[in-house]
Amino acid sequence: MIVGAGASAELQFPTNAELLARIIQGYDFKRTASDTSTRDGQLLLRNVYKLAERAGKPVEEVAVAAERLRNACRLGRSVDTVLEQYDHDPLVVACGKLAVTYFIGQAEARSSLREAPRLEGELPLQGKVAEYWLYQLGQMLTSGVPRSRIGQVLEQLTIVNFNYDRSVEHFLPYALVMAYGIDLKEAQGVIAEKLHVIHPHGAIGRLPWQRGDAPQAEWGAEQPWNIHAIAAQLKSLNERSTEKAAVREIRVAVAAAKRLVFLGFGFQPQNVDLLFENTLSHNPEVLVSTYGMSAGNAATVAQMIRRLAGLESEDLLMMSPNKAWEVLRDYSLLLES
């Protein structure tokens, strides 16, 4: 399952365009110095001072780098592509990672996925829970599956998540609590041990119950004390492409899959290159959500997938113009089989 920004948008996370707009506004230091300053601008300015101190650079130099980032964001399609453009300027990249960490943490805090359920035994989702792709995923994984087999089911799924948030990891333990009546700590342990989630660009910290040595951050921590350590471990596409083991992990997962499901994925060439090294030869079934895409781009994606996945039959490619949650709902029988 390859997940992009379009899927997270269902949880009220910013789209690529919205995140770029927030970075442009947040790094507007002329406004920060005036009576129209915003809270985001003040907090980012404070963190720019800290970034300068950590990098051993004058604050003015870091501020100039932030301005270059602002300008590039005006033309960019996503923050990932902007950071890729600036692989020659580590300060611009550092400013971008800092902004991503701040605004995605803020988005977690304000999203429809809450820190905890309103009542014990419920899900931490607001509104119509069935209209979230995470709910559909949780239902797909647990429906008719005995508690003794949930680990085996989770092991059959790999999620390549191009988003920086931790919504998948935060939500699924609560789905297990609801489905099986187990306690949250046990459910978190099952997810930590059995579910394979890859974040090609990194994530804004490790949830306290997750394994590993990445810096920790609670769900929805807008200003974690270790924000600079979290930002530093995010990866631009260029940085990730130099890590052969990490790239191989992604490509092996894609190449071994009998089914590929793309949810809210933008098919930016750099991200696609990260997924496929060679044309696949085993004819996987491919399901693609194209919600929000123009007809021309959707047709291009279909052609691209046929070529990259080596599909020999038209029946193996399923294109849906619906949202991520609708795609999982409408193809539940296929995905559970």
Short mmCIF file of C-alpha atoms in Angstrom, two decimals:
data_model
loop_
_atom_site.label_atom_id
_atom_site.label_comp_id
_atom_site.label_asym_id
_atom_site.label_seq_id
_atom_site.Cartn_x
_atom_site.Cartn_y
_atom_site.Cartn_z
CA MET A 1 0.00 0.00 0.00
CA ILE A 2 1.58 3.26 -1.17
CA VAL A 3 0.14 6.27 0.66
CA GLY A 4 0.42 9.93 -0.35
CA ALA A 5 -0.79 13.32 0.81
CA GLY A 6 -4.25 12.82 -0.69
CA ALA A 7 -4.99 10.11 1.88
CA SER A 8 -3.84 12.20 4.84
CA ALA A 9 -5.98 15.08 3.60
CA GLU A 10 -9.03 13.02 4.58
CA LEU A 11 -7.88 13.45 8.19
CA GLN A 12 -7.57 17.23 7.73
CA PHE A 13 -3.83 17.17 7.15
CA PRO A 14 -2.57 19.82 4.72
CA THR A 15 -2.37 19.01 1.05
CA ASN A 16 0.92 19.66 -0.74
CA ALA A 17 -0.29 23.11 -1.76
CA GLU A 18 -1.53 23.96 1.73
CA LEU A 19 1.74 22.94 3.35
CA LEU A 20 3.68 25.10 0.90
CA ALA A 21 1.37 28.04 1.69
CA ARG A 22 1.95 27.62 5.44
CA ILE A 23 5.72 27.58 4.95
CA ILE A 24 5.54 30.73 2.81
CA GLN A 25 3.53 32.51 5.48
CA GLY A 26 5.48 31.14 8.44
CA TYR A 27 8.85 32.26 7.09
CA ASP A 28 7.62 35.77 6.26
CA PHE A 29 9.98 37.46 8.70
CA LYS A 30 9.05 40.96 7.49
CA ARG A 31 5.56 40.27 8.74
CA THR A 32 6.91 38.68 11.93
CA ALA A 33 8.65 41.94 12.78
CA SER A 34 5.42 43.94 12.32
CA ASP A 35 2.12 44.25 14.13
CA THR A 36 0.64 41.54 11.86
CA SER A 37 2.95 38.81 13.13
CA THR A 38 1.45 35.34 13.58
CA ARG A 39 2.06 32.73 16.25
CA ASP A 40 3.54 30.39 13.63
CA GLY A 41 5.92 33.10 12.48
CA GLN A 42 7.07 33.88 16.02
CA LEU A 43 7.69 30.22 16.85
CA LEU A 44 9.52 29.56 13.59
CA LEU A 45 11.67 32.65 14.11
CA ARG A 46 12.61 31.39 17.56
CA ASN A 47 13.56 28.04 16.04
CA VAL A 48 15.59 29.75 13.32
CA TYR A 49 17.75 31.30 16.06
CA LYS A 50 18.23 27.83 17.53
CA LEU A 51 18.99 26.36 14.09
CA ALA A 52 21.64 29.02 13.54
CA GLU A 53 23.18 28.21 16.90
CA ARG A 54 23.26 24.47 16.17
CA ALA A 55 24.72 25.01 12.68
CA GLY A 56 27.26 27.56 13.86
CA LYS A 57 25.93 30.11 11.36
CA PRO A 58 24.90 33.76 11.73
CA VAL A 59 21.15 34.15 12.21
CA GLU A 60 21.06 36.47 9.19
CA GLU A 61 22.46 33.70 6.98
CA VAL A 62 19.81 31.24 8.11
CA ALA A 63 17.09 33.88 7.61
CA VAL A 64 18.29 34.40 4.03
CA ALA A 65 18.11 30.63 3.48
CA ALA A 66 14.53 30.63 4.80
CA GLU A 67 13.68 33.40 2.33
CA ARG A 68 15.12 31.33 -0.54
CA LEU A 69 12.94 28.45 0.63
CA ARG A 70 9.87 30.74 0.63
CA ASN A 71 10.54 31.82 -2.92
CA ALA A 72 11.01 28.26 -4.16
CA CYS A 73 7.79 27.18 -2.42
CA ARG A 74 5.85 29.67 -4.54
CA LEU A 75 6.73 27.64 -7.64
CA GLY A 76 6.94 24.16 -6.11
CA ARG A 77 4.44 21.32 -6.35
CA SER A 78 5.37 19.93 -2.92
CA VAL A 79 7.86 20.60 -0.16
CA ASP A 80 9.64 17.37 -1.14
CA THR A 81 10.36 18.61 -4.66
CA VAL A 82 11.50 21.98 -3.31
CA LEU A 83 13.99 20.32 -0.95
CA GLU A 84 15.20 18.22 -3.88
CA GLN A 85 15.84 21.39 -5.89
CA TYR A 86 17.96 22.76 -3.06
CA ASP A 87 20.20 19.76 -2.45
CA HIS A 88 23.11 22.18 -3.08
CA ASP A 89 22.16 24.35 -0.07
CA PRO A 90 22.08 22.53 3.29
CA LEU A 91 20.72 25.58 5.13
CA VAL A 92 17.66 25.81 2.87
CA VAL A 93 17.06 22.08 3.34
CA ALA A 94 17.40 22.46 7.12
CA CYS A 95 14.87 25.31 7.13
CA GLY A 96 12.50 23.17 5.09
CA LYS A 97 12.79 20.19 7.43
CA LEU A 98 12.23 22.44 10.44
CA ALA A 99 9.07 23.87 8.89
CA VAL A 100 7.79 20.39 7.98
CA THR A 101 8.33 19.14 11.54
CA TYR A 102 6.53 22.14 13.01
CA PHE A 103 3.55 22.25 10.65
CA ILE A 104 2.96 18.48 10.50
CA GLY A 105 3.11 18.31 14.30
CA GLN A 106 0.59 21.13 14.37
CA ALA A 107 -1.55 19.27 11.83
CA GLU A 108 -1.52 16.12 13.98
CA ALA A 109 -2.79 18.18 16.92
CA ARG A 110 -5.60 19.69 14.81
CA SER A 111 -6.48 16.63 12.73
CA SER A 112 -9.62 14.51 12.89
CA LEU A 113 -7.48 11.79 14.46
CA ARG A 114 -7.33 12.69 18.13
CA GLU A 115 -4.75 11.78 20.73
CA ALA A 116 -7.21 9.40 22.42
CA PRO A 117 -10.86 8.34 22.02
CA ARG A 118 -13.54 10.47 23.65
CA LEU A 119 -14.79 7.38 25.48
CA GLU A 120 -12.94 4.18 26.32
CA GLY A 121 -13.44 1.53 23.65
CA GLU A 122 -14.21 4.02 20.87
CA LEU A 123 -11.94 5.10 18.03
CA PRO A 124 -10.02 8.39 18.24
CA LEU A 125 -11.75 9.72 15.11
CA GLN A 126 -14.13 12.65 14.86
CA GLY A 127 -17.26 12.69 12.74
CA LYS A 128 -18.35 9.87 10.43
CA VAL A 129 -15.69 7.27 11.16
CA ALA A 130 -16.52 5.19 8.08
CA GLU A 131 -15.44 8.10 5.88
CA TYR A 132 -11.76 7.74 6.78
CA TRP A 133 -9.37 5.46 4.95
CA LEU A 134 -7.83 4.41 8.26
CA TYR A 135 -11.20 3.11 9.47
CA GLN A 136 -11.61 1.15 6.25
CA LEU A 137 -8.09 -0.23 6.65
CA GLY A 138 -8.74 -1.29 10.25
CA GLN A 139 -11.98 -2.99 9.22
CA MET A 140 -10.25 -4.75 6.32
CA LEU A 141 -7.48 -6.09 8.56
CA THR A 142 -9.70 -7.38 11.38
CA SER A 143 -13.02 -8.39 9.78
CA GLY A 144 -13.53 -12.09 10.42
CA VAL A 145 -9.90 -12.50 11.52
CA PRO A 146 -9.40 -14.34 14.84
CA ARG A 147 -7.16 -12.65 17.41
CA SER A 148 -4.73 -15.56 17.03
CA ARG A 149 -4.21 -14.70 13.34
CA ILE A 150 -4.03 -10.92 13.34
CA GLY A 151 -0.24 -11.01 13.44
CA GLN A 152 -0.14 -13.13 10.28
CA VAL A 153 -2.53 -10.74 8.53
CA LEU A 154 -0.45 -7.69 9.47
CA GLU A 155 2.69 -9.39 8.18
CA GLN A 156 1.08 -9.64 4.73
CA LEU A 157 0.83 -5.84 4.52
CA THR A 158 3.59 -3.32 3.89
CA ILE A 159 2.73 0.38 3.93
CA VAL A 160 5.05 2.78 2.10
CA ASN A 161 3.92 6.10 3.52
CA PHE A 162 5.27 9.21 1.79
CA ASN A 163 3.71 11.42 4.47
CA TYR A 164 5.57 12.67 7.54
CA ASP A 165 2.75 12.10 10.06
CA ARG A 166 2.29 8.98 12.19
CA SER A 167 -1.47 8.53 11.67
CA VAL A 168 -1.25 4.87 10.60
CA GLU A 169 0.84 3.89 13.58
CA HIS A 170 -1.26 5.95 16.02
CA PHE A 171 -4.65 4.70 14.80
CA LEU A 172 -4.26 0.97 14.21
CA PRO A 173 -3.68 -0.02 17.88
CA TYR A 174 -7.06 1.53 18.71
CA ALA A 175 -8.62 -0.50 15.89
CA LEU A 176 -7.24 -3.68 17.49
CA VAL A 177 -8.55 -2.59 20.90
CA MET A 178 -12.04 -2.16 19.42
CA ALA A 179 -11.94 -5.37 17.37
CA TYR A 180 -10.53 -7.71 20.02
CA GLY A 181 -11.11 -6.09 23.41
CA ILE A 182 -7.40 -6.15 24.24
CA ASP A 183 -5.68 -3.34 26.11
CA LEU A 184 -3.93 -0.54 24.28
CA LYS A 185 -0.42 -1.52 25.35
CA GLU A 186 -0.88 -5.03 23.96
CA ALA A 187 -2.30 -3.65 20.71
CA GLN A 188 0.63 -1.27 20.32
CA GLY A 189 3.00 -4.18 20.84
CA VAL A 190 1.30 -6.17 18.07
CA ILE A 191 1.53 -3.25 15.63
CA ALA A 192 5.16 -2.56 16.58
CA GLU A 193 6.14 -6.19 16.02
CA LYS A 194 4.05 -7.21 13.02
CA LEU A 195 3.24 -4.21 10.81
CA HIS A 196 5.88 -2.98 8.38
CA VAL A 197 5.55 0.78 7.73
CA ILE A 198 8.19 2.56 5.65
CA HIS A 199 8.43 6.36 5.58
CA PRO A 200 10.73 7.20 2.62
CA HIS A 201 11.02 10.84 3.78
CA GLY A 202 11.04 9.98 7.47
CA ALA A 203 8.44 10.86 10.09
CA ILE A 204 8.17 13.62 12.68
CA GLY A 205 9.48 11.46 15.48
CA ARG A 206 8.90 8.03 16.90
CA LEU A 207 5.79 7.51 18.99
CA PRO A 208 6.82 6.61 22.57
CA TRP A 209 5.76 2.96 22.21
CA GLN A 210 7.50 2.40 18.87
CA ARG A 211 10.79 0.59 18.59
CA GLY A 212 14.00 2.10 17.29
CA ASP A 213 16.38 4.88 18.21
CA ALA A 214 14.81 7.83 16.37
CA PRO A 215 13.91 10.84 18.54
CA GLN A 216 10.54 10.48 20.25
CA ALA A 217 7.53 12.77 20.07
CA GLU A 218 4.02 12.35 21.43
CA TRP A 219 1.13 12.40 18.96
CA GLY A 220 0.21 15.99 18.07
CA ALA A 221 3.30 17.58 19.63
CA GLU A 222 3.44 20.96 17.89
CA GLN A 223 6.55 22.13 19.72
CA PRO A 224 8.44 19.03 20.96
CA TRP A 225 11.50 19.83 23.05
CA ASN A 226 13.66 17.91 20.54
CA ILE A 227 12.17 19.48 17.38
CA HIS A 228 15.62 20.08 15.86
CA ALA A 229 16.70 16.46 16.37
CA ILE A 230 13.44 15.31 14.76
CA ALA A 231 13.86 17.69 11.82
CA ALA A 232 17.46 16.57 11.27
CA GLN A 233 16.46 12.94 10.70
CA LEU A 234 13.97 13.73 7.93
CA LYS A 235 15.25 12.85 4.47
CA SER A 236 15.08 14.68 1.18
CA LEU A 237 14.78 12.47 -1.89
CA ASN A 238 18.42 13.07 -2.73
CA GLU A 239 19.52 12.10 0.79
CA ARG A 240 17.36 8.99 0.79
CA SER A 241 18.58 7.89 -2.65
CA THR A 242 22.14 7.70 -1.32
CA GLU A 243 21.08 5.22 1.37
CA LYS A 244 21.21 2.01 -0.62
CA ALA A 245 19.80 -0.22 2.11
CA ALA A 246 16.77 2.05 2.63
CA VAL A 247 16.06 2.30 -1.09
CA ARG A 248 16.42 -1.44 -1.48
CA GLU A 249 13.93 -2.02 1.36
CA ILE A 250 11.32 0.04 -0.47
CA ARG A 251 11.93 -1.54 -3.87
CA VAL A 252 11.97 -5.09 -2.52
CA ALA A 253 8.62 -4.46 -0.78
CA VAL A 254 7.10 -3.22 -4.05
CA ALA A 255 8.66 -5.95 -6.16
CA ALA A 256 7.42 -8.70 -3.81
CA ALA A 257 3.82 -7.47 -3.61
CA LYS A 258 1.04 -9.51 -5.21
CA ARG A 259 -1.15 -6.40 -4.99
CA LEU A 260 -0.21 -2.72 -5.11
CA VAL A 261 -2.67 -0.13 -3.81
CA PHE A 262 -1.99 3.57 -4.37
CA LEU A 263 -3.97 5.89 -2.07
CA GLY A 264 -3.75 9.65 -2.51
CA PHE A 265 -0.38 9.26 -4.23
CA GLY A 266 0.68 12.08 -6.56
CA PHE A 267 3.01 10.01 -8.79
CA GLN A 268 5.74 12.64 -8.79
CA PRO A 269 8.58 11.20 -10.90
CA GLN A 270 11.13 11.28 -8.07
CA ASN A 271 8.85 9.31 -5.76
CA VAL A 272 7.97 6.81 -8.48
CA ASP A 273 11.68 6.23 -9.15
CA LEU A 274 12.10 5.39 -5.47
CA LEU A 275 9.49 2.63 -5.76
CA PHE A 276 10.57 0.87 -8.95
CA GLU A 277 14.08 -0.16 -9.97
CA ASN A 278 13.08 -2.39 -12.87
CA THR A 279 9.85 -3.37 -14.58
CA LEU A 280 8.03 -5.96 -12.47
CA SER A 281 7.64 -9.40 -14.01
CA HIS A 282 5.05 -11.13 -11.84
CA ASN A 283 1.91 -9.26 -12.98
CA PRO A 284 0.60 -7.90 -9.66
CA GLU A 285 -2.93 -6.55 -9.32
CA VAL A 286 -2.79 -2.76 -9.09
CA LEU A 287 -5.47 -0.50 -7.61
CA VAL A 288 -5.07 3.28 -7.95
CA SER A 289 -7.12 6.11 -6.49
CA THR A 290 -7.02 9.14 -8.81
CA TYR A 291 -9.24 11.48 -6.81
CA GLY A 292 -8.54 15.09 -7.78
CA MET A 293 -6.45 14.19 -10.84
CA SER A 294 -7.21 15.60 -14.26
CA ALA A 295 -8.28 13.12 -16.94
CA GLY A 296 -4.95 13.60 -18.71
CA ASN A 297 -2.87 12.90 -15.62
CA ALA A 298 -5.00 9.86 -14.73
CA ALA A 299 -4.44 8.46 -18.23
CA THR A 300 -0.70 9.08 -17.89
CA VAL A 301 -0.64 7.29 -14.52
CA ALA A 302 -2.44 4.30 -16.06
CA GLN A 303 0.11 4.11 -18.85
CA MET A 304 2.99 4.51 -16.39
CA ILE A 305 1.71 1.75 -14.11
CA ARG A 306 1.15 -0.68 -16.99
CA ARG A 307 4.76 -0.18 -18.02
CA LEU A 308 6.40 -0.21 -14.57
CA ALA A 309 4.36 -3.12 -13.22
CA GLY A 310 4.73 -5.04 -16.49
CA LEU A 311 0.99 -5.69 -16.65
CA GLU A 312 0.09 -8.08 -19.44
CA SER A 313 -3.67 -7.91 -18.91
CA GLU A 314 -5.96 -4.88 -18.71
CA ASP A 315 -7.90 -6.61 -15.92
CA LEU A 316 -4.93 -6.30 -13.55
CA LEU A 317 -5.18 -2.49 -13.39
CA MET A 318 -8.10 -0.89 -11.56
CA MET A 319 -8.39 2.90 -11.63
CA SER A 320 -10.85 4.65 -9.33
CA PRO A 321 -11.65 8.39 -9.32
CA ASN A 322 -12.87 8.17 -5.72
CA LYS A 323 -11.34 9.18 -2.39
CA ALA A 324 -9.02 6.81 -0.55
CA TRP A 325 -11.68 5.66 1.94
CA GLU A 326 -14.16 4.98 -0.86
CA VAL A 327 -11.58 2.94 -2.77
CA LEU A 328 -10.90 0.70 0.24
CA ARG A 329 -14.64 0.35 0.83
CA ASP A 330 -15.51 -0.38 -2.81
CA TYR A 331 -12.71 -2.93 -3.28
CA SER A 332 -12.87 -4.52 0.17
CA LEU A 333 -13.71 -7.99 -1.18
CA LEU A 334 -10.68 -7.91 -3.47
CA LEU A 335 -8.32 -6.64 -0.78
CA GLU A 336 -9.48 -9.10 1.86
CA SER A 337 -9.31 -12.12 -0.46
#
